[in-house]
Amino acid sequence: MRKLFSTCLLVQDGSSGSEFEITEVKLHPGQGKYFSSDLAGKNILLAGGFSANTPDSKFPLSATLQLNHALTTLSAGKLSAIARAELFRKNKVHYRSYTVEADNRVCVIGDSAEKLNNFLETYGGVLDIEPLLVKGYHPEISTATELNIYNHGPKCHLEFQVRSPINFELCTYCGDCGPACPEQCISERLFVNYDICTFCKECEKVCTTKAIDVHSVLNKVAEVPALIILGELGVELPAGFENVFYEEILPDYFATLFPCQVDEVVTCNNALCQFNANLGRGCDLCLSNCPHAAIVQDSRGVTVDSCKCAECGACVAACPTGALQNERFDDASFVDYFRKVIIPKDGTVIIGDEKNMHRLWWRQHGKRREKVLFLQYDTVQSLSLFHFMFLLSQGARRIVVLEDDGYEHGISAYEKQIDLANEMLSRLYDIEDAVVRVSLHDFDSVMAVSLAESFGSVQKNYSFVNRRHSLAMALEVLVKNSGREVTMRPEGFIPFATVRCNTERCTQCLACLHDCRIEAMRADQQQLTLNHLSAMCVGCGLCVAICPENALTISHEFTLSGDFFTPTELAKAEPMACKRCGKVFGTKKSFDRVMAILSQKETVDTSHFEYCDTCRVVKLFESV
C-alpha cells in the first residue's frame, strides 16, 4: 500500500462550526492540490503543510501544525487547539499594501556637454530628464552654478543658479546685439556663450528695451527621485545619500524603474515610542540597529520607510516598548496565541521560519519527541527579550531558535536579546541554556541534552497592554520563582534602568511624566508622590533631560527583586493648600519656586497666588 502525506485539517461542512481531522492526502508538490475521497463537500479552512510545496493553495497552510503533528507526541485535542490558534493568527494579520508606480524623472548632471547629449539621445525617449552642466556652456543645456544638493526624504533636492542674460519679455528680436558683440558670443537663438564672453557690455549698450543684463542669474529649485552623475560633480554630497547613481552603476538605477508592491509590515506606534521628536532625544535603538536606513527620526517622531524596509527584524527586536511591530505576528497576537495553545511544562519550544521548519520536517521525519512544541515564526531576527521571557514564564524550560546553516553570528539586536535573556536567567537560576540558537546540522545534538532544573510555576495572566507590560509580568514570575535577588549591570544592550531623584531639588512639577509614554514615571495625586517603576523603565533618559531642576539621575544598574516590580517613591511633596478654602492646588515647593522667580519682578502682585483658582477670582473681585 502506498504511503501518502499525513496531515491535519480544519474543515467546515456548511455548518457554523469547524471540525479537526487527521488524515492522509495525495499531495503532488508544486500543484497546490490536496486530494482525499472523504473531503467531498467540505471546505478546508486550514491544513498542515508548506507553501513551498503548494504555493497556489486556496487555503492557508501551517508549518506549525504540520511539525507538531509529525514530530511530537501531542494529542489530537492539543493539535486541534493549535490548528484553531493558527487559523485565528493567520486571519488576524492585517497591514497596508499598495503598488508604487515607477517614477522616471531624473536629474542628470555632467561635466561635459558631449556626455550629456549622448545620454539624452540614448535615454531621452524613456526617461524624463533634467540635464545640468557643471562645466562649460551649451545652447540647449543649463549650466548650474552655486549648486547645492540635499537629501529630502526619498527625493533629491537641488538648489542652483543659471545665467539668464536676456529678458525675453522685453526682447523684440531687433538683431542689434549680435553684430555689436565683439566676441560673437550671442547666437541667433539668443544663447550667450559665457566661455568667450568678456563682459564688455556692448550688447547692453545697443539694447533699446533694456532686455540684456550679462550678470543676471535665476535661482532655481529641482526635486527629483534620482540623480545621475556623469563625470566629476565637484559638489559634496550629504552623508547617507542613496538615490545617486554614477556611470559605472547605471544598471542599478534602471533596476528601480519598475512598479513595486509595498507591504507596510513593520509599523511604529509613536504613542509608545520613547523618542521625543521636539527635543530630538530619547531612545534610538531602532535607528541604530537598522542596517537598511529604513528608520527615520524627525519632527514626526519615528517612521518606517517601507520601500527600504527588508523586514530583517532588527528594529522590532531592539524596540524595548513594542512601539515597533511586525504585523505578520505582532505582540498582542503572540500573547493571545498562547491563551489557546498550552506549552508543555518544562518542555522545549522550537522556533523557526517556514523554510527551516520544512527542512527540519524533512530531516527529522518519523522522529517524535515528547514535551516539544514547534512554532513557525518567519522573522526570528525580530524576536526580543519579551518573547523569550514570556515563553519561559508560560512553562517552557528551553527555547531553541532555528537559524540558517552558515548564519553569520555578529552583534545583531536579536542576538543581544538572547545574550541578555541567558545572562539574567543564569544569575537567577544558574541555567545557561534557556535560549539556544542552533542550525539544522546541530539540532539533534542540542536536543539530546537533558534538561535539569525548572523555572517553577507558570504564569496564567494573558492580559496585554504593551510589550513592556507583558515583559514585566513574565519577568516578575521568573524572579519570584527563583527566590533570588540579583543586581545586574550588563554590558551592551540594556533596556532597563534605575532612576534616582534629588529631593532637595525636585519641586514636583511632574514634567518628567509628560514624555514617559511607557509610564515608568508615575505620580500619586492623592499622596503627592513621584514614583518610578523600574520594570517598565527602558533607560531612554528623557526624564533626566526634561527635568528643569536637574533633580533626576539615571543608572543602567538594576536589581531584580520584588521591589523591581512595584513603584518606588522618588520624592514626596508638602501640599499647597488654598489660604481661603483649604483646597490643595499644588505643592509648597513649586509655589515657593515660582514666588522666588516673581519676587525679582517689581510690578507683579503675588498676594492672590496663595489661593486656589476659584478663590483667586473671588479675591481679585473683592479687591476692586
PDB file of N, CA and C in Angstrom, residues 133 175 428 465:
ATOM      1  N   LEU A 133      24.637  71.114 -16.681  1.00  0.00           N
ATOM      2  CA  LEU A 133      26.087  71.156 -16.847  1.00  0.00           C
ATOM      3  C   LEU A 133      26.718  71.817 -15.624  1.00  0.00           C
ATOM      4  N   GLY A 175      17.830  92.416 -33.401  1.00  0.00           N
ATOM      5  CA  GLY A 175      19.057  91.957 -34.038  1.00  0.00           C
ATOM      6  C   GLY A 175      20.257  92.841 -33.813  1.00  0.00           C
ATOM      7  N   LEU A 428      19.731  34.179  37.883  1.00  0.00           N
ATOM      8  CA  LEU A 428      18.569  33.829  38.705  1.00  0.00           C
ATOM      9  C   LEU A 428      18.491  32.336  39.010  1.00  0.00           C
ATOM     10  N   VAL A 465      -1.251  44.775  27.450  1.00  0.00           N
ATOM     11  CA  VAL A 465      -1.294  46.234  27.346  1.00  0.00           C
ATOM     12  C   VAL A 465      -0.282  46.688  26.305  1.00  0.00           C
TER      13      VAL A 465
END
